[in-house]
Coordinates of C-alpha atoms in Angstrom, one line a residue:
M280 CA -26.8 -15.4 1.7
R281 CA -26.0 -15.8 -1.6
F282 CA -23.1 -14.5 -3.1
R283 CA -24.9 -12.1 -5.6
S284 CA -26.7 -10.4 -2.1
M285 CA -23.2 -10.2 -0.7
L286 CA -22.0 -8.0 -3.7
K287 CA -24.9 -6.4 -3.5
S288 CA -24.4 -5.3 0.1
D289 CA -20.6 -4.4 -0.4
I290 CA -21.4 -2.4 -3.5
Y291 CA -24.0 -0.6 -1.1
K292 CA -21.5 -0.1 1.5
F293 CA -19.0 1.4 -1.1
F294 CA -21.0 4.2 -1.8
H295 CA -22.2 5.2 1.8
T296 CA -18.8 5.2 3.3
P297 CA -15.3 7.7 2.1
V298 CA -14.4 4.3 0.2
W299 CA -15.8 5.9 -3.0
I300 CA -14.2 9.1 -2.8
W301 CA -10.5 7.1 -2.8
H302 CA -11.4 5.3 -5.9
L303 CA -13.3 7.9 -8.0
V304 CA -12.8 11.3 -7.1
I305 CA -9.2 11.5 -6.0
P306 CA -7.8 9.6 -9.1
L307 CA -9.7 12.3 -11.1
V308 CA -8.6 15.5 -8.9
G309 CA -5.1 13.9 -9.0
A310 CA -4.7 13.5 -12.8
G311 CA -6.3 16.9 -13.3
V312 CA -3.7 18.6 -11.0
F313 CA -0.8 16.8 -12.8
V314 CA -2.2 18.2 -16.1
W315 CA -2.4 21.5 -15.0
Y316 CA 0.9 21.5 -13.7
D317 CA 2.4 20.1 -17.1
S318 CA 0.6 22.9 -18.8
F319 CA 3.1 25.4 -17.7
N320 CA 6.0 24.1 -16.4
A321 CA 9.4 23.5 -18.5
M322 CA 10.1 19.4 -18.5
K323 CA 10.0 17.4 -21.3
E324 CA 7.4 15.2 -22.1
M325 CA 9.2 12.2 -21.5
D326 CA 10.2 13.8 -18.0
Q327 CA 6.6 14.7 -17.4
V328 CA 5.2 11.3 -18.1
S329 CA 8.1 9.4 -16.1
L330 CA 7.2 11.8 -13.1
Y331 CA 3.7 11.0 -13.1
I332 CA 4.6 7.2 -13.3
E333 CA 6.7 7.5 -10.5
T334 CA 4.4 9.6 -8.4
L335 CA 1.4 6.9 -8.7
S336 CA 4.0 4.0 -8.1
V337 CA 4.6 5.7 -4.7
V338 CA 1.0 6.9 -3.9
F339 CA -0.8 3.4 -4.9
P340 CA 0.2 1.4 -2.1
I341 CA -0.2 4.2 0.6
V342 CA -3.8 4.5 -0.9
I343 CA -4.2 0.7 -0.9
G344 CA -3.4 0.7 2.6
I345 CA -5.7 3.3 3.8
I346 CA -8.7 1.9 2.0
M347 CA -8.3 -1.7 3.3
A348 CA -7.9 -0.2 6.8
M349 CA -11.5 1.8 6.1
V350 CA -13.1 -1.7 5.0
S351 CA -11.7 -3.2 8.0
Q352 CA -13.1 -0.6 10.2
V353 CA -16.4 -0.5 8.3
E354 CA -16.9 -4.2 9.1
E355 CA -15.6 -3.8 12.4
K356 CA -18.8 -1.4 13.3
A357 CA -21.1 -3.4 11.6
A358 CA -21.9 -5.5 15.1
G359 CA -18.1 -6.5 15.7
Y360 CA -17.6 -8.4 12.0
Q361 CA -20.8 -9.9 12.7
L362 CA -21.7 -10.0 9.0
L363 CA -18.4 -11.6 8.2
L364 CA -18.7 -14.5 10.9
T365 CA -22.0 -15.4 10.7
V366 CA -22.1 -17.0 7.5
P367 CA -22.8 -20.7 8.3
K368 CA -21.1 -22.5 5.4
L369 CA -18.2 -21.1 3.2
K370 CA -16.9 -18.6 5.3
S371 CA -14.6 -17.3 2.7
L372 CA -17.7 -15.9 0.3
P373 CA -18.1 -12.8 2.2
H374 CA -14.5 -11.9 2.1
L375 CA -14.5 -13.0 -1.8
S376 CA -17.2 -10.6 -2.3
K377 CA -15.4 -7.8 -0.5
L378 CA -12.2 -8.2 -2.5
L379 CA -13.8 -8.6 -5.7
V380 CA -15.6 -5.2 -5.1
L381 CA -12.3 -3.5 -3.7
L382 CA -10.6 -4.8 -7.1
I383 CA -12.9 -4.0 -9.6
S384 CA -13.2 -0.3 -8.1
G385 CA -9.3 -0.3 -7.9
L386 CA -9.3 -1.0 -11.6
I387 CA -11.6 1.4 -12.2
A388 CA -9.4 4.0 -10.2
T389 CA -6.4 3.0 -12.0
L390 CA -8.1 3.5 -15.3
I391 CA -9.3 6.9 -14.4
A392 CA -6.0 8.2 -12.9
V393 CA -3.8 7.3 -15.8
G394 CA -6.2 7.5 -18.7
G395 CA -7.4 10.6 -17.3
F396 CA -3.9 11.9 -17.3
G397 CA -3.3 10.6 -20.5
L398 CA -6.5 12.4 -22.3
G399 CA -5.1 15.7 -20.7
F400 CA -1.6 15.2 -21.7
R401 CA -2.5 14.5 -25.2
G402 CA -5.2 17.6 -24.8
L403 CA -2.2 19.9 -24.3
G404 CA -0.7 18.6 -27.8
S405 CA 1.5 15.9 -26.7
T406 CA 2.3 13.3 -29.6
L407 CA 5.1 11.5 -27.5
L408 CA 2.5 8.4 -26.6
S409 CA -0.7 7.3 -27.6
F410 CA -3.7 7.3 -25.7
M411 CA -3.8 3.2 -25.7
F412 CA -0.3 3.8 -24.2
F413 CA -2.0 5.0 -21.1
I414 CA -4.7 2.1 -21.2
K415 CA -1.7 0.0 -21.1
L416 CA -0.2 1.2 -18.5
A417 CA -3.0 1.5 -16.2
I418 CA -4.0 -2.4 -16.9
I419 CA -0.2 -3.1 -15.7
L420 CA -0.3 -1.1 -12.5
F421 CA -3.3 -2.7 -11.6
V422 CA -2.1 -6.2 -12.3
S423 CA 1.3 -5.6 -10.7
M424 CA -0.7 -4.0 -7.2
L425 CA -2.7 -7.3 -7.0
P426 CA -0.4 -8.9 -4.3
L427 CA -0.7 -5.4 -2.1
Y428 CA -4.4 -5.7 -2.4
L429 CA -4.2 -9.0 -0.7
I430 CA -1.4 -8.3 1.5
H431 CA -3.2 -5.1 2.9
Y432 CA -6.5 -7.0 3.5
L433 CA -5.1 -9.5 5.6
V434 CA -2.9 -7.3 7.3
S435 CA -6.2 -5.0 8.2
F436 CA -8.2 -7.6 9.3
I437 CA -5.5 -9.8 11.2
L438 CA -3.4 -7.2 12.5
G439 CA -5.2 -4.1 12.6
N440 CA -6.2 -0.8 10.6
G441 CA -3.0 0.8 12.1
D442 CA -0.7 -1.7 10.8
S443 CA -2.3 -1.5 7.1
V444 CA -1.8 2.3 6.8
G445 CA 1.6 2.0 8.3
L446 CA 2.7 -0.8 6.2
G447 CA 1.4 1.3 3.1
I448 CA 3.4 4.3 4.0
V449 CA 6.3 2.0 4.4
G450 CA 5.4 0.5 0.8
G451 CA 5.5 3.8 -0.9
L452 CA 8.7 4.6 0.6
L453 CA 10.2 1.3 -0.6
S454 CA 8.5 1.5 -4.2
A455 CA 10.5 5.2 -4.4
L456 CA 13.7 3.7 -3.2
L457 CA 13.2 0.3 -5.7
L458 CA 13.0 2.8 -8.8
T459 CA 16.9 3.9 -8.1
G460 CA 19.9 1.9 -8.8
L461 CA 20.0 0.3 -5.2
G462 CA 16.9 -1.9 -6.6
D463 CA 18.1 -3.2 -9.8
K464 CA 18.5 -6.5 -8.7
I465 CA 16.1 -7.0 -6.0
W466 CA 13.0 -5.1 -7.0
Y467 CA 11.1 -8.3 -8.1
F468 CA 11.6 -10.1 -4.4
L469 CA 9.5 -7.5 -3.0
P470 CA 5.7 -6.6 -4.1
W471 CA 6.0 -2.9 -3.5
G472 CA 8.6 -3.0 -6.4
L473 CA 6.4 -4.6 -8.8
A474 CA 4.2 -1.7 -10.1
S475 CA 6.8 0.9 -10.1
R476 CA 9.4 -1.2 -12.1
F477 CA 7.0 -2.9 -14.3
S478 CA 5.4 0.6 -15.5
M479 CA 8.6 2.5 -15.9
N480 CA 10.1 -0.6 -18.1
F481 CA 7.0 -0.5 -20.2
F482 CA 7.6 3.1 -20.7
I483 CA 11.3 2.7 -21.2
V484 CA 10.5 -0.4 -23.7
S485 CA 7.6 1.9 -25.4
L486 CA 9.9 4.7 -26.3
S487 CA 13.0 2.8 -27.0
N488 CA 11.3 0.6 -29.6
G489 CA 12.8 -2.8 -29.0
Q490 CA 14.8 -2.5 -25.8
S491 CA 15.6 -6.4 -24.5
L492 CA 12.9 -7.3 -22.0
Q493 CA 15.6 -9.6 -20.5
S494 CA 17.9 -6.4 -19.5
L495 CA 15.3 -5.0 -17.4
G496 CA 14.3 -8.1 -15.3
I497 CA 10.6 -8.4 -16.5
K498 CA 10.8 -12.3 -17.0
Q499 CA 11.8 -12.6 -13.3
G500 CA 9.3 -9.9 -12.3
I501 CA 6.3 -12.0 -13.9
M502 CA 7.6 -15.3 -12.3
A503 CA 7.8 -13.2 -8.8
L504 CA 4.1 -11.6 -9.2
I505 CA 2.7 -15.0 -10.3
L506 CA 4.4 -16.8 -7.1
M507 CA 3.5 -13.9 -4.8
L508 CA -0.2 -14.4 -5.9
V509 CA -0.2 -17.9 -5.6
I510 CA 1.3 -17.8 -2.0
L511 CA -1.0 -15.1 -1.2
V512 CA -4.2 -16.6 -2.4
V513 CA -3.5 -20.0 -0.3
L514 CA -2.7 -17.8 2.9
S515 CA -6.4 -15.8 2.2
G516 CA -8.0 -18.8 1.9
I517 CA -6.7 -20.3 5.2
M518 CA -7.3 -16.8 6.9
F519 CA -10.8 -16.9 5.7
K520 CA -11.7 -20.1 7.1
R521 CA -9.9 -19.6 10.5
W522 CA -10.2 -15.8 11.2
E523 CA -12.6 -15.3 13.8
G524 CA -12.6 -11.3 14.3
G525 CA -10.0 -8.5 14.8
K526 CA -10.1 -5.0 16.2
S527 CA -10.3 -1.9 14.7
E528 CA -7.5 0.5 15.8
L529 CA -8.4 3.9 13.6

């Protein structure tokens, strides 16, 4: 099976499972709910944006865990992972195809969630931040969540769907905890701290017009992100070649 055919197959599955709802509908609804809430609450504009960023940072790890569990379950029901296991050569290709579709849809979901909120927020009359800020924020959020996509993909296929969901819930709690003072010196060692800290630090720098990136640990965070991605890509390559099937727990 050619890689192009694999992509078409995964896109077809995407739109015939609830996965598309999690990637397209829920981000739009979530952004709309927050804009509606901000239309009448008395919080300062800066606090409203900060609250939304913190909420996304906590919710995204949970959503990623659920989505990866759903994807694994779909493949398990498709003749017991046979579509992944019967590729004669380059057994990594179907996994790469699936990951590519998930990452592209994840980027779209992030742009909808953040960009949709930005449009609505500015529609309320806010001039605190430009719309381009929200686009940049969406990209930062997505890139910093790449390790989570790989981690949950491996967990869902190797350990099971329940483990992916459970890890997502724990990860969401960790993201919230690492935003506090407890995470100041350790957030870049944990993949669940990257999205929350990168996005909040970007917000802080955008408002402060020149606060030192070094003081926020950005350099350490970028190095940690690159290192995590290298390690996870290597582990994924090993898994793709040696994996012989798993089990669904949902």
